[in-house]
Short mmCIF file of C-alpha atoms in Angstrom, two decimals:
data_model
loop_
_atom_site.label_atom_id
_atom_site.label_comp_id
_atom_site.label_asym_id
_atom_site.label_seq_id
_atom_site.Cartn_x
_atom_site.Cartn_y
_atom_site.Cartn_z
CA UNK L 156 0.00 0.00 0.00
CA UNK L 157 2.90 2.62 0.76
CA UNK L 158 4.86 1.49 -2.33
CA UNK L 159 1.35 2.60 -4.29
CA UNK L 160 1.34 5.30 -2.71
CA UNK L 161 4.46 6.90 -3.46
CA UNK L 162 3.97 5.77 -6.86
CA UNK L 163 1.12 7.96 -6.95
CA UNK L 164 2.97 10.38 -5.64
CA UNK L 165 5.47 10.76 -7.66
CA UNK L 166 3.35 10.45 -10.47
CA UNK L 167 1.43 13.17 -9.54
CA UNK L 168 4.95 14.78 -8.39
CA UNK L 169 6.63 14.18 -12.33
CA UNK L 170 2.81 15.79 -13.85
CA UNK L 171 2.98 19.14 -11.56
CA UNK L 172 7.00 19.61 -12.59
CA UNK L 173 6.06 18.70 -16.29
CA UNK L 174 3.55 21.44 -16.27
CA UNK L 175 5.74 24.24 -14.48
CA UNK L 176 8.63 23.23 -16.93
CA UNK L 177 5.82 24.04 -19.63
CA UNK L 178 4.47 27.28 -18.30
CA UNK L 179 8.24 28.39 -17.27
CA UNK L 180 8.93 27.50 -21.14
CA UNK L 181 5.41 29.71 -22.41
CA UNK L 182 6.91 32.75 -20.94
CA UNK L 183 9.25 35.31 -22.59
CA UNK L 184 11.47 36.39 -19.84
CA UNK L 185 14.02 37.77 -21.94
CA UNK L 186 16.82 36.16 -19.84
CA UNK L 187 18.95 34.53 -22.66
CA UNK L 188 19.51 37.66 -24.09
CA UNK L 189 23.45 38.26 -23.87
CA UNK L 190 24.08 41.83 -22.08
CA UNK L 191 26.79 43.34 -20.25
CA UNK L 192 25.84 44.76 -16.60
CA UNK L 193 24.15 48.13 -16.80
CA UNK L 194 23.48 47.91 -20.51
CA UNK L 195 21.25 47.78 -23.63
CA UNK L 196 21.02 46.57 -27.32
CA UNK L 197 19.35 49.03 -29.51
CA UNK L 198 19.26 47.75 -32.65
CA UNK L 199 22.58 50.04 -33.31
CA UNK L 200 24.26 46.80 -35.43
CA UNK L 201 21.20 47.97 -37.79
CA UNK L 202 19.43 43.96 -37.61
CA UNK L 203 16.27 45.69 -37.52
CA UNK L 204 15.09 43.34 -35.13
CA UNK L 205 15.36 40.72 -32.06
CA UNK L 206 14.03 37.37 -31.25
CA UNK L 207 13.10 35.79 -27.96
CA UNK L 208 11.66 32.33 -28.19
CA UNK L 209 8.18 32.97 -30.17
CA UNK L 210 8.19 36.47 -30.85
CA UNK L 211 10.14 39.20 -32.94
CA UNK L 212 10.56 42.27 -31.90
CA UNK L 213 11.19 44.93 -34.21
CA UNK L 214 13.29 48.00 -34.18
CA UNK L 215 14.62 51.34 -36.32
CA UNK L 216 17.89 52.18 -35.83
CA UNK L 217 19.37 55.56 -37.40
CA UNK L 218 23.17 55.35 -37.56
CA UNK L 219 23.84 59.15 -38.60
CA UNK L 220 22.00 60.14 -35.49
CA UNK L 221 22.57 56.68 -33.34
CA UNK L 222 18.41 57.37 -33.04
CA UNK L 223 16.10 54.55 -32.38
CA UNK L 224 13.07 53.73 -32.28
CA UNK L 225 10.33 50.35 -31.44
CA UNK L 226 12.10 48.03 -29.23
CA UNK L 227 15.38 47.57 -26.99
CA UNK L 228 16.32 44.96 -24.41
CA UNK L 229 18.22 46.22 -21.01
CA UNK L 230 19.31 45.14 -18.03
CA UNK L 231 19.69 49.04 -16.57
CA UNK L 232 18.66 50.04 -12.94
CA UNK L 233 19.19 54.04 -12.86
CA UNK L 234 15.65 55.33 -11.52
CA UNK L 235 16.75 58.18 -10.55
CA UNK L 236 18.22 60.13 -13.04
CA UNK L 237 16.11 62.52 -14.73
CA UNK L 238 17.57 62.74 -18.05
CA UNK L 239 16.48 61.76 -22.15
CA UNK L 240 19.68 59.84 -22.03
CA UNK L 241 18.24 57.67 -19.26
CA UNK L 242 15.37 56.43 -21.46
CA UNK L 243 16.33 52.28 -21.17
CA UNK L 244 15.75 52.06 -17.35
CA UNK L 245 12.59 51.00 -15.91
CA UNK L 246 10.76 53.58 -13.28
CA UNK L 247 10.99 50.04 -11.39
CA UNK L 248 14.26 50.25 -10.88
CA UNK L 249 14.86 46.17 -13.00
CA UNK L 250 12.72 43.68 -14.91
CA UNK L 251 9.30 42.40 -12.61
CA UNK L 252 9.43 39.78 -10.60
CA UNK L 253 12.94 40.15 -9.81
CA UNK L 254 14.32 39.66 -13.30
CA UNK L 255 17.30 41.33 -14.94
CA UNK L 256 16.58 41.82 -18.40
CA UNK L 257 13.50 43.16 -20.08
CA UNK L 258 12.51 45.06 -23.03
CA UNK L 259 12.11 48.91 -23.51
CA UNK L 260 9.80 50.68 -26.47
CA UNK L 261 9.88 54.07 -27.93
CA UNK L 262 7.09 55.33 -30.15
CA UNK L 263 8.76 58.67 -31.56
CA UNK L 264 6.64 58.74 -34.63
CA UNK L 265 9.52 58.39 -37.07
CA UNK L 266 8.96 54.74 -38.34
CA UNK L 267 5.84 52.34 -38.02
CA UNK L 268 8.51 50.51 -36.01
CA UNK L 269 6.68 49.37 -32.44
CA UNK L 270 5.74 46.15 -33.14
CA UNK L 271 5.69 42.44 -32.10
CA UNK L 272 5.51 39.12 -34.87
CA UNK L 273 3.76 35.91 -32.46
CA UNK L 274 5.36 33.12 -34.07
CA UNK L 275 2.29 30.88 -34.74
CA UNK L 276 4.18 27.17 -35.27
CA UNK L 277 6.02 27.68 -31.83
CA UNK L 278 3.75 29.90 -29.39
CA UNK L 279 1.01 28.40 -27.15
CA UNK L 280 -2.09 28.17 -28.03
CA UNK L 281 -3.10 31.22 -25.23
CA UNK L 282 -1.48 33.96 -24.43
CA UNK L 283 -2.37 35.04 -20.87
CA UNK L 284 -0.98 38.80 -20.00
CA UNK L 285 2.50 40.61 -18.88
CA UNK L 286 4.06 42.97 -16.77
CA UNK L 287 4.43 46.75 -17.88
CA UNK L 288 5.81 50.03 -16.51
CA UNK L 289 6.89 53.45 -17.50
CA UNK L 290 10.44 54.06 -18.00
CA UNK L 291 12.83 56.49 -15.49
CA UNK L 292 12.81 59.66 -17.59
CA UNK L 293 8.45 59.15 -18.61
CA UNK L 294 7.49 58.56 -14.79
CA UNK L 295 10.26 61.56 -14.02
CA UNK L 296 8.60 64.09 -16.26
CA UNK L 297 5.09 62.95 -14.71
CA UNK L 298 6.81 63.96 -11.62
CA UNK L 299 8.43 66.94 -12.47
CA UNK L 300 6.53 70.07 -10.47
CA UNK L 301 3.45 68.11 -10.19
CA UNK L 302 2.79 68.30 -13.76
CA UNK L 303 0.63 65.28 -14.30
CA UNK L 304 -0.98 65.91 -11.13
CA UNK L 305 -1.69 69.44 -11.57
CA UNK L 306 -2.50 69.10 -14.73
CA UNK L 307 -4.95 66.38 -14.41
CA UNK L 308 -3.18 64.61 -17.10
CA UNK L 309 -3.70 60.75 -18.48
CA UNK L 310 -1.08 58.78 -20.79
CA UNK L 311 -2.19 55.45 -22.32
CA UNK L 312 -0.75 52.64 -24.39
CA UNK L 313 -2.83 51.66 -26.90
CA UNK L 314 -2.74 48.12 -28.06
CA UNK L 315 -3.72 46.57 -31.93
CA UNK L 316 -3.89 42.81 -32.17
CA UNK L 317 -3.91 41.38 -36.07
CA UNK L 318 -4.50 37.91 -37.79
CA UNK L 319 -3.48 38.36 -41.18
CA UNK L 320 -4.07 35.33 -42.18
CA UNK L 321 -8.38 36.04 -40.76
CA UNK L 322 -7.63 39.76 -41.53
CA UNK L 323 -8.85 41.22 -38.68
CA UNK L 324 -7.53 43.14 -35.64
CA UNK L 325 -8.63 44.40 -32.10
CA UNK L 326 -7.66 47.28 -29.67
CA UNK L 327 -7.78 48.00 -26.47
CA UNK L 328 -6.00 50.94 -24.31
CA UNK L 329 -3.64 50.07 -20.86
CA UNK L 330 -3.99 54.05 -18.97
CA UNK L 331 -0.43 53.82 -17.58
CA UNK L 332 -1.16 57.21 -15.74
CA UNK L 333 -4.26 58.94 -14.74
CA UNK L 334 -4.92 61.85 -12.73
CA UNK L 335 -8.09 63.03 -13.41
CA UNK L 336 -9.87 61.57 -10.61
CA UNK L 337 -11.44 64.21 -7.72
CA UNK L 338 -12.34 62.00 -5.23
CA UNK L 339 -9.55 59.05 -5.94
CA UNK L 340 -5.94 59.50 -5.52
CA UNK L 341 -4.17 59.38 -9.38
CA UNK L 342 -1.71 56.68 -10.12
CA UNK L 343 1.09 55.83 -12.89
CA UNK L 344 2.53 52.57 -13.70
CA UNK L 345 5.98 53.26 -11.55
CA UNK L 346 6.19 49.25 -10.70
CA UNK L 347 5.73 46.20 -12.64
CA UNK L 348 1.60 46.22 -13.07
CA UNK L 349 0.05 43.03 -14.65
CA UNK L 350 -2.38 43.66 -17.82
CA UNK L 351 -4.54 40.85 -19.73
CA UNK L 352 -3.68 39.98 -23.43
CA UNK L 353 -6.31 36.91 -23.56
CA UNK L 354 -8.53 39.42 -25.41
CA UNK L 355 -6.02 39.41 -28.48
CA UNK L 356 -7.44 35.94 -29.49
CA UNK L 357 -5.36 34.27 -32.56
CA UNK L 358 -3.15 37.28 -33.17
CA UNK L 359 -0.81 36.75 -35.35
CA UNK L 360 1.00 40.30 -34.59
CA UNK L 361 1.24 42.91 -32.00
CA UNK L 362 1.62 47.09 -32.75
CA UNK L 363 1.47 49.95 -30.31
CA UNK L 364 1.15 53.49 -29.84
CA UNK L 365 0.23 56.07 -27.29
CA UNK L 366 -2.46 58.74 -27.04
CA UNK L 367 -2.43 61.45 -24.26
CA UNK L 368 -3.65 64.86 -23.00
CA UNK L 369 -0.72 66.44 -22.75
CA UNK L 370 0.05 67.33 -26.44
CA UNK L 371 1.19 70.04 -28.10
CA UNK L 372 1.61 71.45 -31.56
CA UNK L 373 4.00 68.54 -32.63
CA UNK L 374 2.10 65.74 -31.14
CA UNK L 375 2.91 64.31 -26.95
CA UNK L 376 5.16 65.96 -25.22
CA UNK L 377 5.15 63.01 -22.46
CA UNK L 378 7.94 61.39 -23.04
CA UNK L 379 6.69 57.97 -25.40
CA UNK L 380 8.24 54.90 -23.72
CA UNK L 381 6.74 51.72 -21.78
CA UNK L 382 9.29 48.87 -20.38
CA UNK L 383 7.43 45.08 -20.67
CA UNK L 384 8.42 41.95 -19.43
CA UNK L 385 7.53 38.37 -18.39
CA UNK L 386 5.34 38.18 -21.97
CA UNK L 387 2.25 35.05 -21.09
CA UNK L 388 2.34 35.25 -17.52
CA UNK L 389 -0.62 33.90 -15.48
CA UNK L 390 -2.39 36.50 -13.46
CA UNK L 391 -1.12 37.21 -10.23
CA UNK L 392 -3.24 36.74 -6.85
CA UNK L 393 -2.77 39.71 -5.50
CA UNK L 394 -4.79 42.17 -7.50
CA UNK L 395 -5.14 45.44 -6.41
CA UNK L 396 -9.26 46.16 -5.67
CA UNK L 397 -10.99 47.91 -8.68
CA UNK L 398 -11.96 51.37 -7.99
CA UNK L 399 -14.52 53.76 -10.15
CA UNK L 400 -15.49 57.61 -9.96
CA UNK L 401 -18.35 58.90 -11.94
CA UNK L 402 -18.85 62.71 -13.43
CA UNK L 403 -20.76 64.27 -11.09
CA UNK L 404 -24.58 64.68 -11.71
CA UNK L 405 -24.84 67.16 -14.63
CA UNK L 406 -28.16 69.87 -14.97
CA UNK L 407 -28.81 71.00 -18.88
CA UNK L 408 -31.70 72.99 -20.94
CA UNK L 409 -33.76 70.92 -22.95
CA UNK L 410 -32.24 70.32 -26.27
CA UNK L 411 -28.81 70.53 -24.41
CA UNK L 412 -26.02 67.55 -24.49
CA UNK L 413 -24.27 65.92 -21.61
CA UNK L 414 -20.46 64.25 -21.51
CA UNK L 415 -20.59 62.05 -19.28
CA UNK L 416 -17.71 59.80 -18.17
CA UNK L 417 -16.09 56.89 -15.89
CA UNK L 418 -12.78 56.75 -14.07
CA UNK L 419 -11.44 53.34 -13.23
CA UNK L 420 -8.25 52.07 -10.79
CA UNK L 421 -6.37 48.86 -10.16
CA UNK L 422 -7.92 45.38 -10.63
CA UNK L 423 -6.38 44.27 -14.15
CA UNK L 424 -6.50 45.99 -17.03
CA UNK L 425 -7.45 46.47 -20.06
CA UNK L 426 -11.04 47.61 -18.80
CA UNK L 427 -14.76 47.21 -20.40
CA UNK L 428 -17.83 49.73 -20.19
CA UNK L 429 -20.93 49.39 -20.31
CA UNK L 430 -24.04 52.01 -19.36
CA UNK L 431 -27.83 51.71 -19.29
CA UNK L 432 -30.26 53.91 -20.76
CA UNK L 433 -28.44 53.67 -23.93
CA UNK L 434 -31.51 55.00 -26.36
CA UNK L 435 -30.13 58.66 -25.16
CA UNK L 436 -26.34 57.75 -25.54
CA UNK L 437 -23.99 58.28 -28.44
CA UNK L 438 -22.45 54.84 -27.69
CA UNK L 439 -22.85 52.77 -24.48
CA UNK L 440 -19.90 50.81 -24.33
CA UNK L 441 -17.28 53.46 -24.35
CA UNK L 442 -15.40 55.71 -21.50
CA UNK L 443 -17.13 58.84 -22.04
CA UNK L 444 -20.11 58.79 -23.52
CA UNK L 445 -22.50 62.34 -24.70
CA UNK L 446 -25.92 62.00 -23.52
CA UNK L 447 -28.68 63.62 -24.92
CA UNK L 448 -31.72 63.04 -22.25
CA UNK L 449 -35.61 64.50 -23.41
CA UNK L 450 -36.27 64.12 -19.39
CA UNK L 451 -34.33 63.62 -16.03
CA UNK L 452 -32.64 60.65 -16.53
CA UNK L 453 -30.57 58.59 -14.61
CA UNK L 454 -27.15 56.63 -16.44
CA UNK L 455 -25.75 53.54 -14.49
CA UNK L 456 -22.47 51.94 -15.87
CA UNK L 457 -20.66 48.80 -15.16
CA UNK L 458 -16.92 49.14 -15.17
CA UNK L 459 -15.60 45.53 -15.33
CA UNK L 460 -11.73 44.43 -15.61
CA UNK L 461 -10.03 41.44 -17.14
CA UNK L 462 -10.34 39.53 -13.84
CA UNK L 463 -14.41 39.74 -13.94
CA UNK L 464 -14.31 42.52 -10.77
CA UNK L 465 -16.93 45.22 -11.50
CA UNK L 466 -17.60 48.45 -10.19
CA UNK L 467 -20.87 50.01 -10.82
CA UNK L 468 -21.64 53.75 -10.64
CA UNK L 469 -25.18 56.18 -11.36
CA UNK L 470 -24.88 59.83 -12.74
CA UNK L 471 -27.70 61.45 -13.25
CA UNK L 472 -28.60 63.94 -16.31
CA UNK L 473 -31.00 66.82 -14.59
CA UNK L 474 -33.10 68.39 -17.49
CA UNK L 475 -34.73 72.34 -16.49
CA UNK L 476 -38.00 72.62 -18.10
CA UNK L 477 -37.62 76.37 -18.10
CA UNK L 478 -34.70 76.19 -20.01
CA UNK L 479 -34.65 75.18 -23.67
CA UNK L 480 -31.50 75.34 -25.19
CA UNK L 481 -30.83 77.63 -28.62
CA UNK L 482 -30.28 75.19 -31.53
CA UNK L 483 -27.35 76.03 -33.28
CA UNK L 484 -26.57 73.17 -35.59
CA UNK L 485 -22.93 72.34 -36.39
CA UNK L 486 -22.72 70.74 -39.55
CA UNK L 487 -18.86 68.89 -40.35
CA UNK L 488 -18.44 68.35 -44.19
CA UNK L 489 -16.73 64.88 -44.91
CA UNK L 490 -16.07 63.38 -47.80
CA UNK L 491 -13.08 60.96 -49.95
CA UNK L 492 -11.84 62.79 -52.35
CA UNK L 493 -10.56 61.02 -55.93
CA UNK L 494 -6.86 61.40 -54.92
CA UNK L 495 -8.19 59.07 -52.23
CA UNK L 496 -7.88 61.40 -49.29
CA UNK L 497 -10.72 62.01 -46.64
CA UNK L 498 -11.28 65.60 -45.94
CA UNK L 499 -13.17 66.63 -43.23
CA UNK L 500 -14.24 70.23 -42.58
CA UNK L 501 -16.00 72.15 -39.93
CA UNK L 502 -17.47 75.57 -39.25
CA UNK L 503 -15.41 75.84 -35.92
CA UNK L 504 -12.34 74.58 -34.61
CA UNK L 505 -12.14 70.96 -34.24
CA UNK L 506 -10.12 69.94 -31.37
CA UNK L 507 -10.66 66.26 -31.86
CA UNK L 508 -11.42 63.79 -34.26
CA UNK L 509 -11.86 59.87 -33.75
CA UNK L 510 -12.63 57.15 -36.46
CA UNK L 511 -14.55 53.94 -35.27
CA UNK L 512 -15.43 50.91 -37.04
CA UNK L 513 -18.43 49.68 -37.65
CA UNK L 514 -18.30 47.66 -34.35
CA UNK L 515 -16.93 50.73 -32.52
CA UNK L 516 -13.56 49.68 -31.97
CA UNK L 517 -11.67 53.03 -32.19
CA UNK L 518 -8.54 53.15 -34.90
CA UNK L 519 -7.22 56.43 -35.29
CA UNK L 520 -7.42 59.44 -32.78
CA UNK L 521 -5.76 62.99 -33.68
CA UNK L 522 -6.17 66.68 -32.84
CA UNK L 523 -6.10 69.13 -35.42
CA UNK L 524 -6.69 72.27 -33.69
CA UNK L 525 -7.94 73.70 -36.96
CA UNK L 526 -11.19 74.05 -38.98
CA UNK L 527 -9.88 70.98 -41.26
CA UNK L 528 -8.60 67.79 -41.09
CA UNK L 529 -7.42 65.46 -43.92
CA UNK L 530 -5.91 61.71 -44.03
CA UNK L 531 -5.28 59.05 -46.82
CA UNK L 532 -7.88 56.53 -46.81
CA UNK L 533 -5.77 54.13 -47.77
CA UNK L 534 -4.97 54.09 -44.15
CA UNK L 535 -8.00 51.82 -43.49
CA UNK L 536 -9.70 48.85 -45.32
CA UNK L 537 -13.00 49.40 -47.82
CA UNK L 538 -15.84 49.78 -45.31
CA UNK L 539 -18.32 51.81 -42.83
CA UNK L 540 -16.05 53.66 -40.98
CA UNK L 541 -18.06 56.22 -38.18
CA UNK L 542 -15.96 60.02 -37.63
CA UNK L 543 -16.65 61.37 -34.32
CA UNK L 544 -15.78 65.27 -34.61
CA UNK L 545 -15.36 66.99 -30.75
CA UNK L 546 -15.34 70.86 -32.22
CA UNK L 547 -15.77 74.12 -30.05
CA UNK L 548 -19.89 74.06 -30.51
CA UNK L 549 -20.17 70.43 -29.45
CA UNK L 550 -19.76 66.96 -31.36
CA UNK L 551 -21.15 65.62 -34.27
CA UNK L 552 -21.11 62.03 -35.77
CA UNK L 553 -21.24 60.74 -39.44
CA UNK L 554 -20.65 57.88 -41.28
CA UNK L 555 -18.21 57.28 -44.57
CA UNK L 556 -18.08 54.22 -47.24
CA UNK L 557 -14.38 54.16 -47.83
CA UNK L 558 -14.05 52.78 -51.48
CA UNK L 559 -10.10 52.55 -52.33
CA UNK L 560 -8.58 51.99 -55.50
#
């Protein structure tokens, strides 16, 4: 009976190390990469890329000006120094979960360069989540006279999964620093914070980019890095509790519009919305909806993470019925032009402009700060493509068949 038993045992014992040996293999730690102490590659021998087990990394390297740009790997400590030149080290200080190397990205705007090839034949089947922070000299500038935090600033990473082989794709947004909340404390990614990736499905391909308030006339001054490690690790245990704060309750005229909008912290990102009462809302599965309310109405949302925590929050939408609210109509003008550009034009200034699929999945964001706007459709695939316009009047919405070539 014993001698079963520890046959059993170590049965049981040889399955469990079999499995760890398989997850340990899953991950990308980025350990085998050959680096000197306190050091970095940055694609200066001009290979144009990297490899560690199933994916590719890719990278721009400009030798006249050593300038780079999509991905490095580092094993660099210095969180302290608050320079450009420090832009490998991780506000963390090292990789997560003790680890020494780990990769850094730059998105300067240069060369569609920040992206990731998943090597199909050789990667598991899932791909579970990993560990991102800011770098030294981002989380520095954050820091620098309270800007973010006077400011009220945000700074996310925005995330595009592909399948070319299905051709299709999916985004979500990681908000590696937010300080807009009133009643919340703000918070940037210093340490190593876990995000989900099971949402990008079969993708075959990774890219990303970053979108921000703090912009000026040549795009985000923040500066554009994010340090990642431990790619298709599990989800910790210890999650940090999911936290919401809702615009306050809003009175309008009759006739009038509402933004409304949802601020979430901790649990795991990236994060899903989803509000009631949608008949009255531009779209009810988005951050920051515009309501537009014929009586008092009250908007619940559900703010639920990649972990299945939710937080649920009401605003309500007060309408006076001794106000009604002068109509003045902002029209935009859009239209594809046969040099196969879309122009868009507006009687105002347009401080914002976002194009949505049909589904609503968001794939281009800018802000013109000018009365027009143009951008070559054969940025996006022939289809129904839906232009938000955020101008000085208000917001308006239209659709556009995009018929390339």
């Amino acid at each position: 009976m014993i001698k079963i038993m520890k046959e059993v045992f170590f049965v049981a014992l040889g399955i469990f190390m079999g499995v760890s040996m398989v997850v340990a293999q899953n991950i990308v730690d980025f350990e085998e990469l050959d680096l000197e102490p306190e050091s970095n590659w940055n694609g200066n021998d001009l290979s144009g890329s990297f490899t560690s087990k199933y994916l590719t990394f890719y990278n721009a390297f400009d030798p006249e000006y050593s300038y780079w740009e999509g991905f490095s790997y580092t094993n660099e400590t210095d969180n302290s120094t608050y320079n450009w030149t420090n832009m490998f080290s991780s506000s963390a200080g090292g990789g997560a979960l003790g680890s020494e190397n780990y990769v850094t990205a730059y998105d300067g705007g240069f060369y569609s360069s920040t992206g990731i090839l998943i090597n199909k034949d050789i990667a598991p089947e899932t791909i579970h989540g990993m560990y991102v922070c800011l770098n030294t000299y981002a989380s520095l500038y954050m820091d620098d006279s309270d800007f973010y935090q006077e400011g009220q600033h945000w700074f996310k990473l925005m995330i595009r999964a592909y399948n070319s082989m299905l051709d299709y794709q999916i985004e979500k947004e990681v908000i590696l620093a937010d300080y807009r909340f009133n009643t919340i404390p703000g918070y940037k990614f210093d340490d190593w914070t876990y995000i989900s990736l099971d949402w990008i499905e079969d993708a075959d391909s990774l890219s990303f980019w970053f979108e921000s308030s703090d912009v000026g006339e040549w795009g985000i001054n923040t500066p554009t890095y994010f340090c990642m490690d431990e790619f298709n690790a599990e989800m910790p245990l210890d999650i940090p509790d999911l936290e919401g704060e809702i615009s306050p309750n809003i009175e309008i005229a009759f006739g009038e519009t509402a933004d409304l909008f949802i601020l979430a912290k901790g649990g795991v990102q990236p994060y899903s919305y989803l509000w009631d009462n949608n008949n009255s809302l531009d779209y009810d599965y988005i951050q920051n909806p515009i309501a537009s309310p014929d009586v008092t109405t009250n908007y619940t949302v559900t703010v639920t993470d990649a972990a299945g925590n939710e937080t649920i929050k009401t605003v309500t939408v007060q309408i006076n019925p001794t106000n009604i609210a002068e109509t003045k109509t902002v029209k935009s003008n859009i239209f594809q032009d046969e040099a196969e550009i879309i122009n868009i034009s507006c009687p105002v200034l347009i401080n914002k402009i976002s194009i949505y699929d049909i589904n609503g999945r968001i794939l281009k964001t800018s802000y013109p700060n000018s009365d027009n706007y143009s951008i070559a459709s054969s940025t996006f695939s022939d289809a129904l493509y839906i232009i938000n316009i955020q101008h000085e009047k208000g917001t308006d919405n239209q659709k556009i068949l995009i018929r390339n070539r």
